[in-house]
Amino acid sequence: MKLEQVQHLLPEMAQLIASLIGLPKALKLIEAWGGTTFPVSKNQRRQGQIRYEALAEVVGVDAADILTRHFGGEVLAIPRCAAALRAMRNQQIRDSFDSLSRHHPASHAVHQLARQYQITERQVWSILKTATDRTTGEQQGALF
């Protein structure tokens, strides 16, 4: 599953950032500083240049220029995007389980996935039991 498939789960600010600099660079910013605030400088004073360089190190010079033009002088609240990232992780777990369980018992596959994603085996089983609509990324409830 790609982030584009769960883009509707992203907070409004993350969607704005992604529209400005592209989804891959927005994801780098979210992974680096998600859940924090970042004062976007106008890149005019020394302190602003230091902040600009830190931003450019994460997203690249072109994207840092775009963010500076758009948000310069503001404090940018960078969202964590937990729901979208969790949906992506859960789909990756389901896909990996399908692949692993072709060659190994289900319990072995679950054990490997729990170690790989640093979650409990119980949580992996729970993720596997929850059906997901692959077009919307939303969880489906049980029929009865």
Tab-separated table of N, CA and C in Angstrom:
chain	number	residue	atom	x	y	z
A	1	MET	N	0.842	-1.173	0.000
A	1	MET	CA	0.000	0.000	0.000
A	1	MET	C	0.888	1.237	0.000
A	2	LYS	N	0.507	2.193	-0.768
A	2	LYS	CA	1.264	3.430	-0.847
A	2	LYS	C	0.522	4.527	-0.122
A	3	LEU	N	1.261	5.560	0.246
A	3	LEU	CA	0.672	6.668	0.987
A	3	LEU	C	-0.456	7.319	0.196
A	4	GLU	N	-0.377	7.300	-1.123
A	4	GLU	CA	-1.439	7.886	-1.944
A	4	GLU	C	-2.785	7.226	-1.655
A	5	GLN	N	-2.769	5.942	-1.309
A	5	GLN	CA	-3.999	5.206	-1.053
A	5	GLN	C	-4.646	5.593	0.272
A	6	VAL	N	-3.882	6.173	1.168
A	6	VAL	CA	-4.440	6.594	2.457
A	6	VAL	C	-4.350	8.113	2.624
A	7	GLN	N	-4.163	8.809	1.527
A	7	GLN	CA	-4.011	10.262	1.592
A	7	GLN	C	-5.232	10.922	2.224
A	8	HIS	N	-6.411	10.323	2.033
A	8	HIS	CA	-7.624	10.878	2.621
A	8	HIS	C	-7.595	10.836	4.152
A	9	LEU	N	-6.721	10.034	4.731
A	9	LEU	CA	-6.583	9.952	6.184
A	9	LEU	C	-5.625	11.007	6.740
A	10	LEU	N	-4.911	11.689	5.846
A	10	LEU	CA	-3.945	12.696	6.296
A	10	LEU	C	-4.659	13.939	6.795
A	11	PRO	N	-4.142	14.573	7.854
A	11	PRO	CA	-4.696	15.841	8.307
A	11	PRO	C	-4.562	16.905	7.210
A	12	GLU	N	-5.375	17.931	7.318
A	12	GLU	CA	-5.399	18.990	6.306
A	12	GLU	C	-4.023	19.617	6.084
A	13	MET	N	-3.278	19.852	7.154
A	13	MET	CA	-1.953	20.462	7.020
A	13	MET	C	-1.003	19.539	6.249
A	14	ALA	N	-1.069	18.257	6.508
A	14	ALA	CA	-0.209	17.305	5.786
A	14	ALA	C	-0.577	17.286	4.306
A	15	GLN	N	-1.852	17.384	4.007
A	15	GLN	CA	-2.277	17.419	2.609
A	15	GLN	C	-1.780	18.691	1.920
A	16	LEU	N	-1.808	19.811	2.645
A	16	LEU	CA	-1.301	21.066	2.082
A	16	LEU	C	0.197	20.963	1.810
A	17	ILE	N	0.935	20.455	2.769
A	17	ILE	CA	2.384	20.302	2.599
A	17	ILE	C	2.669	19.378	1.412
A	18	ALA	N	1.925	18.276	1.313
A	18	ALA	CA	2.114	17.335	0.205
A	18	ALA	C	1.791	17.981	-1.133
A	19	SER	N	0.795	18.842	-1.159
A	19	SER	CA	0.457	19.506	-2.421
A	19	SER	C	1.536	20.500	-2.827
A	20	LEU	N	2.249	21.032	-1.858
A	20	LEU	CA	3.312	22.005	-2.150
A	20	LEU	C	4.613	21.336	-2.588
A	21	ILE	N	5.026	20.295	-1.870
A	21	ILE	CA	6.353	19.713	-2.126
A	21	ILE	C	6.307	18.263	-2.601
A	22	GLY	N	5.129	17.710	-2.709
A	22	GLY	CA	5.002	16.316	-3.133
A	22	GLY	C	4.931	15.380	-1.942
A	23	LEU	N	4.255	14.281	-2.153
A	23	LEU	CA	4.027	13.320	-1.075
A	23	LEU	C	5.306	12.693	-0.519
A	24	PRO	N	6.269	12.279	-1.344
A	24	PRO	CA	7.478	11.659	-0.777
A	24	PRO	C	8.257	12.601	0.155
A	25	LYS	N	8.391	13.853	-0.237
A	25	LYS	CA	9.130	14.797	0.614
A	25	LYS	C	8.324	15.178	1.844
A	26	ALA	N	7.003	15.250	1.696
A	26	ALA	CA	6.156	15.518	2.856
A	26	ALA	C	6.290	14.386	3.866
A	27	LEU	N	6.366	13.153	3.375
A	27	LEU	CA	6.532	12.010	4.270
A	27	LEU	C	7.868	12.079	4.999
A	28	LYS	N	8.921	12.506	4.313
A	28	LYS	CA	10.222	12.673	4.977
A	28	LYS	C	10.119	13.691	6.109
A	29	LEU	N	9.416	14.795	5.849
A	29	LEU	CA	9.237	15.829	6.864
A	29	LEU	C	8.442	15.282	8.048
A	30	ILE	N	7.389	14.537	7.766
A	30	ILE	CA	6.549	13.966	8.817
A	30	ILE	C	7.334	12.944	9.631
A	31	GLU	N	8.126	12.113	8.964
A	31	GLU	CA	8.927	11.116	9.687
A	31	GLU	C	9.977	11.788	10.567
A	32	ALA	N	10.554	12.890	10.085
A	32	ALA	CA	11.608	13.567	10.841
A	32	ALA	C	11.045	14.386	12.001
A	33	TRP	N	9.977	15.132	11.745
A	33	TRP	CA	9.516	16.099	12.744
A	33	TRP	C	8.036	16.022	13.055
A	34	GLY	N	7.383	14.945	12.683
A	34	GLY	CA	5.952	14.821	12.948
A	34	GLY	C	5.642	14.941	14.426
A	35	GLY	N	4.603	15.701	14.735
A	35	GLY	CA	4.201	15.904	16.121
A	35	GLY	C	4.888	17.079	16.782
A	36	THR	N	5.659	17.833	16.019
A	36	THR	CA	6.354	18.998	16.574
A	36	THR	C	5.960	20.255	15.813
A	37	THR	N	6.420	21.363	16.313
A	37	THR	CA	6.255	22.620	15.591
A	37	THR	C	7.623	23.045	15.074
A	38	PHE	N	7.594	23.748	13.956
A	38	PHE	CA	8.838	24.200	13.348
A	38	PHE	C	8.635	25.629	12.866
A	39	PRO	N	9.389	26.588	13.459
A	39	PRO	CA	9.282	27.965	12.978
A	39	PRO	C	9.967	28.089	11.618
A	40	VAL	N	9.176	28.329	10.588
A	40	VAL	CA	9.717	28.454	9.241
A	40	VAL	C	10.234	29.877	9.089
A	41	SER	N	11.510	29.985	8.850
A	41	SER	CA	12.130	31.301	8.762
A	41	SER	C	11.901	31.916	7.393
A	42	LYS	N	12.205	33.178	7.318
A	42	LYS	CA	12.193	33.860	6.023
A	42	LYS	C	13.580	33.814	5.399
A	43	ASN	N	14.508	33.149	6.118
A	43	ASN	CA	15.880	32.941	5.640
A	43	ASN	C	16.621	34.263	5.451
A	44	GLN	N	16.388	35.212	6.376
A	44	GLN	CA	17.022	36.525	6.249
A	44	GLN	C	18.100	36.765	7.292
A	45	ARG	N	17.937	36.196	8.471
A	45	ARG	CA	18.928	36.369	9.531
A	45	ARG	C	19.650	35.055	9.760
A	46	ARG	N	20.681	35.095	10.562
A	46	ARG	CA	21.500	33.907	10.809
A	46	ARG	C	20.678	32.767	11.412
A	47	GLN	N	19.839	33.073	12.406
A	47	GLN	CA	18.999	32.040	13.022
A	47	GLN	C	18.043	31.452	11.975
A	48	GLY	N	17.522	32.288	11.118
A	48	GLY	CA	16.650	31.820	10.050
A	48	GLY	C	17.387	30.948	9.056
A	49	GLN	N	18.615	31.277	8.778
A	49	GLN	CA	19.413	30.470	7.854
A	49	GLN	C	19.698	29.088	8.442
A	50	ILE	N	19.911	29.051	9.752
A	50	ILE	CA	20.143	27.768	10.423
A	50	ILE	C	18.898	26.898	10.320
A	51	ARG	N	17.723	27.486	10.550
A	51	ARG	CA	16.464	26.738	10.432
A	51	ARG	C	16.238	26.283	8.985
A	52	TYR	N	16.536	27.171	8.045
A	52	TYR	CA	16.371	26.829	6.629
A	52	TYR	C	17.267	25.645	6.261
A	53	GLU	N	18.502	25.673	6.723
A	53	GLU	CA	19.432	24.578	6.429
A	53	GLU	C	18.948	23.259	7.024
A	54	ALA	N	18.380	23.321	8.233
A	54	ALA	CA	17.844	22.108	8.860
A	54	ALA	C	16.673	21.567	8.045
A	55	LEU	N	15.831	22.462	7.570
A	55	LEU	CA	14.696	22.060	6.746
A	55	LEU	C	15.166	21.470	5.419
A	56	ALA	N	16.143	22.131	4.795
A	56	ALA	CA	16.673	21.671	3.508
A	56	ALA	C	17.342	20.306	3.652
A	57	GLU	N	17.920	20.042	4.803
A	57	GLU	CA	18.567	18.748	5.030
A	57	GLU	C	17.538	17.613	5.024
A	58	VAL	N	16.331	17.903	5.475
A	58	VAL	CA	15.287	16.884	5.536
A	58	VAL	C	14.568	16.726	4.196
A	59	VAL	N	14.183	17.841	3.569
A	59	VAL	CA	13.331	17.757	2.369
A	59	VAL	C	14.020	18.179	1.078
A	60	GLY	N	15.225	18.686	1.174
A	60	GLY	CA	15.927	19.156	-0.024
A	60	GLY	C	15.766	20.658	-0.201
A	61	VAL	N	16.671	21.242	-0.964
A	61	VAL	CA	16.711	22.697	-1.132
A	61	VAL	C	15.468	23.214	-1.853
A	62	ASP	N	15.057	22.548	-2.929
A	62	ASP	CA	13.895	23.014	-3.688
A	62	ASP	C	12.641	23.032	-2.825
A	63	ALA	N	12.405	21.955	-2.093
A	63	ALA	CA	11.229	21.879	-1.236
A	63	ALA	C	11.327	22.880	-0.086
A	64	ALA	N	12.525	23.075	0.460
A	64	ALA	CA	12.711	24.054	1.532
A	64	ALA	C	12.401	25.458	1.021
A	65	ASP	N	12.801	25.747	-0.214
A	65	ASP	CA	12.477	27.056	-0.817
A	65	ASP	C	10.972	27.242	-0.921
A	66	ILE	N	10.279	26.219	-1.366
A	66	ILE	CA	8.818	26.302	-1.519
A	66	ILE	C	8.148	26.511	-0.167
A	67	LEU	N	8.565	25.737	0.835
A	67	LEU	CA	7.974	25.877	2.165
A	67	LEU	C	8.290	27.238	2.771
A	68	THR	N	9.495	27.742	2.519
A	68	THR	CA	9.879	29.060	3.033
A	68	THR	C	9.024	30.150	2.396
A	69	ARG	N	8.799	30.035	1.099
A	69	ARG	CA	7.946	31.033	0.432
A	69	ARG	C	6.516	30.978	0.952
A	70	HIS	N	6.010	29.788	1.182
A	70	HIS	CA	4.608	29.647	1.579
A	70	HIS	C	4.383	29.914	3.067
A	71	PHE	N	5.274	29.414	3.923
A	71	PHE	CA	5.069	29.492	5.369
A	71	PHE	C	6.055	30.416	6.078
A	72	GLY	N	6.894	31.137	5.352
A	72	GLY	CA	7.916	31.972	5.974
A	72	GLY	C	7.349	32.913	7.022
A	73	GLY	N	7.938	32.886	8.205
A	73	GLY	CA	7.497	33.739	9.303
A	73	GLY	C	6.430	33.086	10.177
A	74	GLU	N	5.965	31.914	9.800
A	74	GLU	CA	4.943	31.207	10.580
A	74	GLU	C	5.562	30.027	11.321
A	75	VAL	N	4.845	29.577	12.332
A	75	VAL	CA	5.241	28.360	13.035
A	75	VAL	C	4.388	27.241	12.463
A	76	LEU	N	5.044	26.297	11.842
A	76	LEU	CA	4.376	25.197	11.158
A	76	LEU	C	4.196	24.029	12.129
A	77	ALA	N	2.940	23.630	12.343
A	77	ALA	CA	2.652	22.455	13.173
A	77	ALA	C	2.665	21.249	12.249
A	78	ILE	N	3.654	20.416	12.397
A	78	ILE	CA	3.820	19.252	11.517
A	78	ILE	C	3.072	18.075	12.151
A	79	PRO	N	2.041	17.593	11.470
A	79	PRO	CA	1.243	16.510	12.055
A	79	PRO	C	1.985	15.182	12.044
A	80	ARG	N	1.574	14.291	12.929
A	80	ARG	CA	2.182	12.958	12.999
A	80	ARG	C	1.635	12.020	11.937
A	81	CYS	N	0.405	12.240	11.521
A	81	CYS	CA	-0.256	11.408	10.509
A	81	CYS	C	-0.346	9.956	10.953
A	82	ALA	N	-0.637	9.754	12.219
A	82	ALA	CA	-0.640	8.411	12.792
A	82	ALA	C	-1.644	7.486	12.115
A	83	ALA	N	-2.839	7.972	11.815
A	83	ALA	CA	-3.864	7.099	11.219
A	83	ALA	C	-3.428	6.592	9.851
A	84	ALA	N	-2.897	7.483	9.027
A	84	ALA	CA	-2.471	7.083	7.681
A	84	ALA	C	-1.278	6.134	7.746
A	85	LEU	N	-0.312	6.433	8.595
A	85	LEU	CA	0.870	5.576	8.709
A	85	LEU	C	0.509	4.206	9.285
A	86	ARG	N	-0.432	4.197	10.234
A	86	ARG	CA	-0.875	2.926	10.816
A	86	ARG	C	-1.615	2.089	9.763
A	87	ALA	N	-2.453	2.735	8.950
A	87	ALA	CA	-3.163	2.016	7.888
A	87	ALA	C	-2.171	1.413	6.894
A	88	MET	N	-1.129	2.178	6.564
A	88	MET	CA	-0.101	1.661	5.663
A	88	MET	C	0.612	0.460	6.281
A	89	ARG	N	1.000	0.603	7.538
A	89	ARG	CA	1.704	-0.495	8.229
A	89	ARG	C	0.828	-1.740	8.281
A	90	ASN	N	-0.443	-1.565	8.619
A	90	ASN	CA	-1.332	-2.716	8.736
A	90	ASN	C	-1.498	-3.422	7.396
A	91	GLN	N	-1.587	-2.663	6.316
A	91	GLN	CA	-1.711	-3.303	5.009
A	91	GLN	C	-0.417	-4.021	4.635
A	92	GLN	N	0.732	-3.446	4.989
A	92	GLN	CA	2.003	-4.108	4.736
A	92	GLN	C	2.079	-5.419	5.511
A	93	ILE	N	1.564	-5.429	6.735
A	93	ILE	CA	1.550	-6.646	7.542
A	93	ILE	C	0.680	-7.699	6.871
A	94	ARG	N	-0.505	-7.298	6.400
A	94	ARG	CA	-1.390	-8.253	5.722
A	94	ARG	C	-0.729	-8.825	4.467
A	95	ASP	N	-0.111	-7.950	3.676
A	95	ASP	CA	0.549	-8.400	2.448
A	95	ASP	C	1.714	-9.346	2.763
A	96	SER	N	2.504	-8.983	3.757
A	96	SER	CA	3.633	-9.829	4.145
A	96	SER	C	3.154	-11.173	4.679
A	97	PHE	N	2.075	-11.156	5.454
A	97	PHE	CA	1.532	-12.406	5.981
A	97	PHE	C	1.100	-13.322	4.843
A	98	ASP	N	0.423	-12.761	3.854
A	98	ASP	CA	-0.009	-13.567	2.706
A	98	ASP	C	1.184	-14.244	2.043
A	99	SER	N	2.258	-13.489	1.889
A	99	SER	CA	3.453	-14.023	1.250
A	99	SER	C	4.143	-15.077	2.123
A	100	LEU	N	4.328	-14.766	3.392
A	100	LEU	CA	5.023	-15.681	4.303
A	100	LEU	C	4.247	-16.959	4.546
A	101	SER	N	2.933	-16.846	4.642
A	101	SER	CA	2.137	-18.026	5.006
A	101	SER	C	2.000	-19.022	3.849
A	102	ARG	N	2.462	-18.648	2.673
A	102	ARG	CA	2.477	-19.613	1.572
A	102	ARG	C	3.541	-20.691	1.805
A	103	HIS	N	4.599	-20.324	2.530
A	103	HIS	CA	5.739	-21.225	2.712
A	103	HIS	C	5.947	-21.662	4.157
A	104	HIS	N	5.255	-21.025	5.091
A	104	HIS	CA	5.439	-21.320	6.516
A	104	HIS	C	4.071	-21.389	7.191
A	105	PRO	N	4.011	-22.036	8.348
A	105	PRO	CA	2.755	-22.027	9.113
A	105	PRO	C	2.393	-20.597	9.528
A	106	ALA	N	1.114	-20.348	9.708
A	106	ALA	CA	0.635	-19.009	10.061
A	106	ALA	C	1.284	-18.496	11.346
A	107	SER	N	1.447	-19.371	12.336
A	107	SER	CA	2.033	-18.934	13.607
A	107	SER	C	3.473	-18.459	13.421
A	108	HIS	N	4.206	-19.109	12.538
A	108	HIS	CA	5.581	-18.695	12.244
A	108	HIS	C	5.582	-17.325	11.551
A	109	ALA	N	4.681	-17.133	10.607
A	109	ALA	CA	4.592	-15.859	9.898
A	109	ALA	C	4.246	-14.732	10.870
A	110	VAL	N	3.303	-14.983	11.756
A	110	VAL	CA	2.905	-13.969	12.739
A	110	VAL	C	4.069	-13.631	13.663
A	111	HIS	N	4.801	-14.635	14.093
A	111	HIS	CA	5.963	-14.405	14.956
A	111	HIS	C	6.992	-13.516	14.251
A	112	GLN	N	7.280	-13.817	12.989
A	112	GLN	CA	8.243	-13.010	12.229
A	112	GLN	C	7.759	-11.568	12.072
A	113	LEU	N	6.485	-11.393	11.759
A	113	LEU	CA	5.946	-10.043	11.563
A	113	LEU	C	5.947	-9.244	12.860
A	114	ALA	N	5.652	-9.909	13.968
A	114	ALA	CA	5.676	-9.220	15.266
A	114	ALA	C	7.077	-8.693	15.561
A	115	ARG	N	8.075	-9.496	15.281
A	115	ARG	CA	9.457	-9.054	15.506
A	115	ARG	C	9.833	-7.942	14.536
A	116	GLN	N	9.455	-8.098	13.274
A	116	GLN	CA	9.813	-7.122	12.253
A	116	GLN	C	9.202	-5.745	12.547
A	117	TYR	N	7.938	-5.720	12.966
A	117	TYR	CA	7.246	-4.446	13.192
A	117	TYR	C	7.269	-4.016	14.659
A	118	GLN	N	7.917	-4.802	15.492
A	118	GLN	CA	8.071	-4.509	16.915
A	118	GLN	C	6.722	-4.290	17.596
A	119	ILE	N	5.822	-5.225	17.330
A	119	ILE	CA	4.525	-5.241	17.991
A	119	ILE	C	4.300	-6.657	18.503
A	120	THR	N	3.261	-6.844	19.295
A	120	THR	CA	3.009	-8.172	19.846
A	120	THR	C	2.361	-9.078	18.802
A	121	GLU	N	2.510	-10.383	19.013
A	121	GLU	CA	1.864	-11.344	18.128
A	121	GLU	C	0.349	-11.176	18.188
A	122	ARG	N	-0.148	-10.882	19.363
A	122	ARG	CA	-1.587	-10.653	19.527
A	122	ARG	C	-2.056	-9.486	18.657
A	123	GLN	N	-1.247	-8.440	18.596
A	123	GLN	CA	-1.608	-7.288	17.772
A	123	GLN	C	-1.567	-7.653	16.282
A	124	VAL	N	-0.601	-8.470	15.875
A	124	VAL	CA	-0.548	-8.921	14.477
A	124	VAL	C	-1.804	-9.713	14.145
A	125	TRP	N	-2.201	-10.643	15.022
A	125	TRP	CA	-3.421	-11.422	14.780
A	125	TRP	C	-4.627	-10.497	14.675
A	126	SER	N	-4.682	-9.502	15.517
A	126	SER	CA	-5.796	-8.549	15.485
A	126	SER	C	-5.843	-7.798	14.148
A	127	ILE	N	-4.684	-7.378	13.672
A	127	ILE	CA	-4.600	-6.684	12.381
A	127	ILE	C	-5.056	-7.610	11.257
A	128	LEU	N	-4.639	-8.854	11.319
A	128	LEU	CA	-4.993	-9.811	10.271
A	128	LEU	C	-6.492	-10.121	10.265
A	129	LYS	N	-7.120	-10.064	11.423
A	129	LYS	CA	-8.549	-10.363	11.512
A	129	LYS	C	-9.419	-9.194	11.049
A	130	THR	N	-8.851	-8.019	10.965
A	130	THR	CA	-9.604	-6.840	10.558
A	130	THR	C	-9.519	-6.686	9.051
A	131	ALA	N	-10.646	-6.808	8.388
A	131	ALA	CA	-10.683	-6.649	6.933
A	131	ALA	C	-10.573	-5.173	6.587
A	132	THR	N	-9.914	-4.886	5.476
A	132	THR	CA	-9.762	-3.509	5.027
A	132	THR	C	-10.211	-3.405	3.585
A	133	ASP	N	-10.961	-2.359	3.305
A	133	ASP	CA	-11.345	-2.068	1.925
A	133	ASP	C	-10.122	-1.483	1.247
A	134	ARG	N	-9.556	-2.174	0.278
A	134	ARG	CA	-8.301	-1.763	-0.347
A	134	ARG	C	-8.438	-0.492	-1.171
A	135	THR	N	-9.649	-0.105	-1.532
A	135	THR	CA	-9.804	1.118	-2.335
A	135	THR	C	-9.853	2.363	-1.468
A	136	THR	N	-10.417	2.235	-0.246
A	136	THR	CA	-10.529	3.412	0.605
A	136	THR	C	-9.599	3.365	1.810
A	137	GLY	N	-9.103	2.162	2.144
A	137	GLY	CA	-8.242	2.029	3.311
A	137	GLY	C	-9.012	1.995	4.609
A	138	GLU	N	-10.370	1.984	4.530
A	138	GLU	CA	-11.169	2.001	5.741
A	138	GLU	C	-11.428	0.586	6.208
A	139	GLN	N	-11.520	0.446	7.521
A	139	GLN	CA	-11.800	-0.869	8.084
A	139	GLN	C	-13.277	-1.186	7.901
A	140	GLN	N	-13.556	-2.441	7.619
A	140	GLN	CA	-14.927	-2.888	7.472
A	140	GLN	C	-15.341	-3.627	8.720
A	141	GLY	N	-16.549	-3.421	9.149
A	141	GLY	CA	-17.067	-4.119	10.308
A	141	GLY	C	-17.474	-5.532	9.951
A	142	ALA	N	-17.742	-6.313	10.953
A	142	ALA	CA	-18.208	-7.683	10.725
A	142	ALA	C	-19.621	-7.654	10.141
A	143	LEU	N	-19.974	-8.711	9.413
A	143	LEU	CA	-21.302	-8.773	8.803
A	143	LEU	C	-22.399	-8.999	9.834
A	144	PHE	N	-22.136	-9.770	10.864
A	144	PHE	CA	-23.164	-10.100	11.842
A	144	PHE	C	-22.748	-9.716	13.224
